[in-house]
Coordinates of C-alpha atoms in Angstrom, one line a residue:
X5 CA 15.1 -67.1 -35.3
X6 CA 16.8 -66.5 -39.4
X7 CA 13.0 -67.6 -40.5
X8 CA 11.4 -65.0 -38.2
X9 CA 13.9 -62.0 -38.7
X10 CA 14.0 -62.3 -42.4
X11 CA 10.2 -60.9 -42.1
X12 CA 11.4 -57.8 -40.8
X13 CA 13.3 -54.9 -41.7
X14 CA 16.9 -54.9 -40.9
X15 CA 16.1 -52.0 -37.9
X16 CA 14.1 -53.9 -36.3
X17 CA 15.5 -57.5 -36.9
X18 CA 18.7 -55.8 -35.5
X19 CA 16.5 -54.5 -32.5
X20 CA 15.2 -57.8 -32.1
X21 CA 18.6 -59.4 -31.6
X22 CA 19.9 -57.2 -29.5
X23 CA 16.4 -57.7 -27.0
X24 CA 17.4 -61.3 -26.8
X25 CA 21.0 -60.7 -25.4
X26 CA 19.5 -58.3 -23.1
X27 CA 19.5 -59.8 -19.0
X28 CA 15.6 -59.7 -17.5
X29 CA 16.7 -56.3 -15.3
X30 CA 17.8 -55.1 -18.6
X31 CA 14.5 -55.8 -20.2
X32 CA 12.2 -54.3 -17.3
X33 CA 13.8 -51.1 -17.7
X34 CA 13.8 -50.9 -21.4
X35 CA 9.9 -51.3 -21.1
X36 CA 9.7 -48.4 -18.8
X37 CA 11.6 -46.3 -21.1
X38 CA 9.1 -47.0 -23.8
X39 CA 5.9 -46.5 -21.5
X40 CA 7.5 -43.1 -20.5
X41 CA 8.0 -42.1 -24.7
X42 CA 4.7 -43.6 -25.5
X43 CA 3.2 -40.2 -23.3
X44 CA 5.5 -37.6 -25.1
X45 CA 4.2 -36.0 -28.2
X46 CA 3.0 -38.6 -31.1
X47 CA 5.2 -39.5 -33.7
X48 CA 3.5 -38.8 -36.9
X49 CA 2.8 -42.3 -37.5
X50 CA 0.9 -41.8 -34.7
X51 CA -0.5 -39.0 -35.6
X52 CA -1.4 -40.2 -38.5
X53 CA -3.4 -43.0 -37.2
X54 CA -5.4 -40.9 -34.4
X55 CA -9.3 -40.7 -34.3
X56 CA -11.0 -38.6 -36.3
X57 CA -12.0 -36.3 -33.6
X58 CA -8.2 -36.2 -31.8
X59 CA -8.1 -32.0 -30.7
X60 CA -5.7 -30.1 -33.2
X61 CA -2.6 -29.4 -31.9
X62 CA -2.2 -25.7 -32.0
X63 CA 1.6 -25.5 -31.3
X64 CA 3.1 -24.0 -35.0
X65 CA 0.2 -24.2 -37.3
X66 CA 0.1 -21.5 -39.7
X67 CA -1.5 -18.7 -39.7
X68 CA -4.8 -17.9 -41.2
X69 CA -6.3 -15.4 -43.6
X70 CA -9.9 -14.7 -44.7
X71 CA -8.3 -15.5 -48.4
X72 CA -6.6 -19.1 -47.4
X73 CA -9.7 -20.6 -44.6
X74 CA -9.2 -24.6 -43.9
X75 CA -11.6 -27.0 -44.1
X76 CA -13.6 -27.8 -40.6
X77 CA -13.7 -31.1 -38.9
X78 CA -17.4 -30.6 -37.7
X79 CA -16.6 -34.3 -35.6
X80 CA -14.2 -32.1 -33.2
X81 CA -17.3 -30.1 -31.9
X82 CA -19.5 -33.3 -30.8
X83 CA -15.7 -34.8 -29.3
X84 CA -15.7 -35.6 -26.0
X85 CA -12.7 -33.1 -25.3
X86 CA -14.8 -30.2 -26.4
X87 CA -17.7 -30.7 -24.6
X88 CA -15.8 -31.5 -21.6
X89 CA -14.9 -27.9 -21.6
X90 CA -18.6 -26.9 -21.3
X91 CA -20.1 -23.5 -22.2
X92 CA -18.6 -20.2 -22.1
X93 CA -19.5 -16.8 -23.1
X94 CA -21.4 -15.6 -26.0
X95 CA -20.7 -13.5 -28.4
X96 CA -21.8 -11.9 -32.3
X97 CA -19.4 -11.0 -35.1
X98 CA -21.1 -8.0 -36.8
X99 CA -20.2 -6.6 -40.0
X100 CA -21.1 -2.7 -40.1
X101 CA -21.8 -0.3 -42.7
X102 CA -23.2 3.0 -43.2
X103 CA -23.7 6.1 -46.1
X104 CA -19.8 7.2 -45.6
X105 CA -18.9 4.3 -46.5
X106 CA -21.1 3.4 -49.5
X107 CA -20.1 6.1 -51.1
X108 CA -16.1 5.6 -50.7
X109 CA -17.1 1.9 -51.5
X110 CA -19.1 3.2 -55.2
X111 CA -16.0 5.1 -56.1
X112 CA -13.5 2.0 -55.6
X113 CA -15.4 -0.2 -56.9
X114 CA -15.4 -2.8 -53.8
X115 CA -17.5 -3.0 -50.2
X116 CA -16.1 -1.3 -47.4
X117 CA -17.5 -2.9 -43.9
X118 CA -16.4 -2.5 -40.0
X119 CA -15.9 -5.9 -38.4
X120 CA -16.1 -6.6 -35.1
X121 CA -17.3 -8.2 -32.1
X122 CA -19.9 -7.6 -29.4
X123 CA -20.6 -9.3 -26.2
X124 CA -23.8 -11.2 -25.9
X125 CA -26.0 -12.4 -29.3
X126 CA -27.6 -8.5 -30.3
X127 CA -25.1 -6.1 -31.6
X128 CA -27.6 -3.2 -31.0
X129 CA -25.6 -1.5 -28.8
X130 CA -22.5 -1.7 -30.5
X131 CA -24.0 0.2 -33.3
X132 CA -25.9 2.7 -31.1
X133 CA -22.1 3.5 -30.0
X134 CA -21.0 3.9 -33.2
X135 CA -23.6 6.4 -34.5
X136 CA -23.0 8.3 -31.1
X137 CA -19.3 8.4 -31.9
X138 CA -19.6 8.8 -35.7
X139 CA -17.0 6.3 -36.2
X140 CA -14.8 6.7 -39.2
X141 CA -16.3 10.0 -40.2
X142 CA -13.0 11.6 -40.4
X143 CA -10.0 11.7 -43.1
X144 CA -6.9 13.9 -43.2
X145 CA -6.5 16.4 -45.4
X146 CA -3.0 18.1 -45.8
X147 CA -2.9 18.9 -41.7
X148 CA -6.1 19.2 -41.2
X149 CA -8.8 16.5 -40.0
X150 CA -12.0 16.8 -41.8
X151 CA -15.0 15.4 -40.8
X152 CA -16.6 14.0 -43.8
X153 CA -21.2 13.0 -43.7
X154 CA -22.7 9.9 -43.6
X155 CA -20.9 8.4 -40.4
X156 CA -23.7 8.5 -37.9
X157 CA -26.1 6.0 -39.6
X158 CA -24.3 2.8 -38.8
X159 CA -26.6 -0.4 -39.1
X160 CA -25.9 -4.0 -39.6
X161 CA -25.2 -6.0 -42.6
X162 CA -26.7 -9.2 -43.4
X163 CA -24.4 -12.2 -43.6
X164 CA -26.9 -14.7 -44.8
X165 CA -24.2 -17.6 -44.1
X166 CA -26.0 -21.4 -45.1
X167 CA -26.8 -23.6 -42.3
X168 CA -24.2 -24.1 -39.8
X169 CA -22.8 -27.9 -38.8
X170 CA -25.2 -29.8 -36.1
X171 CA -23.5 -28.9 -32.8
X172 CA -21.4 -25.6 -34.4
X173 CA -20.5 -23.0 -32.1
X174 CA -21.7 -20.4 -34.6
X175 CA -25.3 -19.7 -35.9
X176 CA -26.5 -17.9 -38.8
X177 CA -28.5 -14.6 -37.0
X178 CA -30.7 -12.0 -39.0
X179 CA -28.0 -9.3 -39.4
X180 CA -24.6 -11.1 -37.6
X181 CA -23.4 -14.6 -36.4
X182 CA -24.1 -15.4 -33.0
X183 CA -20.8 -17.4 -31.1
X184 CA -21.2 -19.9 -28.5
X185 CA -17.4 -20.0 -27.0
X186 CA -16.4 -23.3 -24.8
X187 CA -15.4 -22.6 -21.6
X188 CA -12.6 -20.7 -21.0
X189 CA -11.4 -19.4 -24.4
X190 CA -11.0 -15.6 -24.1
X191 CA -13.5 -14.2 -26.0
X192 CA -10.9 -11.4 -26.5
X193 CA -8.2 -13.3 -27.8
X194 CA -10.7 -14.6 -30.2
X195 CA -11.2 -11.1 -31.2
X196 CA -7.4 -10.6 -31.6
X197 CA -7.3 -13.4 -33.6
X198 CA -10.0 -12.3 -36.3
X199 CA -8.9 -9.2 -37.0
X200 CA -5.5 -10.8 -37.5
X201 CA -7.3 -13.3 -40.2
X202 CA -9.2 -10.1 -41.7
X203 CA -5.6 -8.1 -42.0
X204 CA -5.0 -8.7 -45.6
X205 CA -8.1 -7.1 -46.5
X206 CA -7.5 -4.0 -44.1
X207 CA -8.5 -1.0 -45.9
X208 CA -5.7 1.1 -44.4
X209 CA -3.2 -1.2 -45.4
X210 CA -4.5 -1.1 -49.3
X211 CA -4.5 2.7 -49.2
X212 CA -0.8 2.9 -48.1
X213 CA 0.3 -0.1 -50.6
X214 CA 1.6 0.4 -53.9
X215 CA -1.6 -1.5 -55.6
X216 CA -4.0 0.5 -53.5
X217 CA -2.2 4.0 -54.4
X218 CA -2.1 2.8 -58.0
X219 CA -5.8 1.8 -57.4
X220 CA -6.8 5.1 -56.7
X221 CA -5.4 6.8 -59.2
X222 CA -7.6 4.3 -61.7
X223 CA -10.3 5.5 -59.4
X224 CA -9.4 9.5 -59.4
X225 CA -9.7 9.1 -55.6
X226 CA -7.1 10.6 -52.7
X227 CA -6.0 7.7 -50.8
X228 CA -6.2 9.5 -48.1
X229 CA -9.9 9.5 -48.3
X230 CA -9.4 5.4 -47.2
X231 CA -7.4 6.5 -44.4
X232 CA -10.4 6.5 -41.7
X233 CA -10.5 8.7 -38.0
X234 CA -12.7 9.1 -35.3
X235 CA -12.8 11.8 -32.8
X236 CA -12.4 10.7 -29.0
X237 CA -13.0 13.6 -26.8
X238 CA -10.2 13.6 -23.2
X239 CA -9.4 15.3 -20.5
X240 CA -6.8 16.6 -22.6
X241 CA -8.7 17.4 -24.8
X242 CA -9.7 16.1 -28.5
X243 CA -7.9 13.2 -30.4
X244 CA -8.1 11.5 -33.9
X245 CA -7.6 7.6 -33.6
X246 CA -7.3 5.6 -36.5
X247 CA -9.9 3.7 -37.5
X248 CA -8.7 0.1 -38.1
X249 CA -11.1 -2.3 -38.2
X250 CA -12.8 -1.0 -41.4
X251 CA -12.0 -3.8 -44.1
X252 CA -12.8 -4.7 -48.1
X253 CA -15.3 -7.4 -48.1
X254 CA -18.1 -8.7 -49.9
X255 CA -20.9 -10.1 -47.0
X256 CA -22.9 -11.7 -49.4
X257 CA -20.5 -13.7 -51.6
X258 CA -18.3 -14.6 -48.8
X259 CA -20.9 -14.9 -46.3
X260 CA -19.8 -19.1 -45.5
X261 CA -16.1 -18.0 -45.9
X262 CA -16.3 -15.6 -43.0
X263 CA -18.6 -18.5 -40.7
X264 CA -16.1 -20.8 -41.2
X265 CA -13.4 -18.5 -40.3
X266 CA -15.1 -17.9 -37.2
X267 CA -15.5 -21.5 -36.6
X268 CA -12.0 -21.9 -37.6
X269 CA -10.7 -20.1 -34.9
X270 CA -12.9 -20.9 -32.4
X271 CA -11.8 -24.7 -32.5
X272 CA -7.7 -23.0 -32.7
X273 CA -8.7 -21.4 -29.5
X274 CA -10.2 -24.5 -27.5
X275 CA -7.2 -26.7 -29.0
X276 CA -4.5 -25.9 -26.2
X277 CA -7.5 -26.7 -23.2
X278 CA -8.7 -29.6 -25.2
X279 CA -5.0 -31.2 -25.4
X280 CA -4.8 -30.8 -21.3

């Protein structure tokens, strides 16, 4: 017994001990305590030591911004857990841009895009709807909504992003990124959850922050020019919405940043049907 405790450390050689004193009954039940911990939440020894293509925990993980993206493990998309979940819906993240916005972008010196997403793997119609509405084309000035041109020429921008991972849910399309969502991730939580990752480069928020207003007086632009409306005509008659999915990007240069992102969140979404 002293040659085979002094091997181990003194928890466990005190564990050890005590096991021996312990009557058969005694020692049944203790196993079936363990058996019942061993199916609890790992340890993160455990953790530690899991298979490459374990499903991510999505219980408390920070969130995520276009500026801080995490690596991908492409391995959890050929897991066994993901594919169990089979195919969902699909969908496209677009970026969007149009004359009205060019021309705000030249004056502040950075691109000015609407992101979004549209149902299926063509967002055609999405920008058909967003000539129609002329989205964007107002700004307020004083109390007075102006409707300012160039808003009703909305066309796609290319995000040329590289070749995706073998098995990715996201491919590289002429003018947006198609998705191919697992089953049963809501493909508008998903949504949600983008324009959460995109909100630090929201162009609203810039106008209305102290960098952004001291920005635009560099510039010798009215902030209030950022500040973006659309006209939706009701039964009550006409209102101004804000305009909030308009964000400062560059499509080209962060092109593999944004497919990542997408990918990102995609395998954030599956994680809690993956860990069933």
């Amino acid at each position: 017994m002293n040659i085979l405790t002094a091997a181990l450390n003194p928890a466990v050689s005190s564990a050890l001990a005590s096991w021996l004193q312990l009557t058969q009954e005694d020692r049944s039940m203790l196993r079936n305590a363990i058996e019942a911990l061993s199916t609890l939440d790992p340890s993160p020894r455990r953790s530690a030591m899991s298979a490459p293509c374990e499903p991510p925990v999505s219980a408390g993980l920070r969130p995520i911004t276009i500026d801080d993206v995490p690596e991908v493990d492409a391995e959890l998309f050929r897991s066994a857990a993901y594919r169990a979940l089979g195919r969902g819906p699909s969908m496209c993240f677009y970026l969007g841009g149009c004359r009205g916005l060019f021309e705000c972008a030249q004056v502040v010196g950075f691109g000015i895009y609407k992101a979004g997403f549209s149902r299926g793997t063509a967002a055609q119609t999405r920008f058909a709807h967003l000539r129609q509405s002329r989205y964007a084309s107002h700004r307020q000035d004083q109390d007075v909504m102006m409707a300012e041109p160039g808003f009703d020429n909305w066309e796609g921008t290319i995000v040329p992003a590289g070749v995706r991972p073998i098995d990715s849910p996201v491919r590289t399309l002429r003018a947006a990124l198609s998705i191919d969502l697992p089953g049963g991730v809501d493909p508008s939580a998903l949504d949600r959850a983008l324009m959460q990752a995109l909100a630090p480069r929201s162009l609203a928020g810039f106008a209305a922050s102290a960098e952004g207003l001291a920005h635009c007086r560099s510039c010798g632009i009215d902030p209030q020019r950022l500040l973006r409306f659309t006209v939706h005509e009701t039964k009550r008659g006409r209102t101004h919405k804000a305009a909030r999915e308009l964000f400062r990007l560059a499509p080209r240069q962060e092109a593999e940043t944004l497919a990542r992102l997408v990918e990102v969140l995609v395998i954030r979404a599956a994680a809690p049907l993956m860990n069933r």
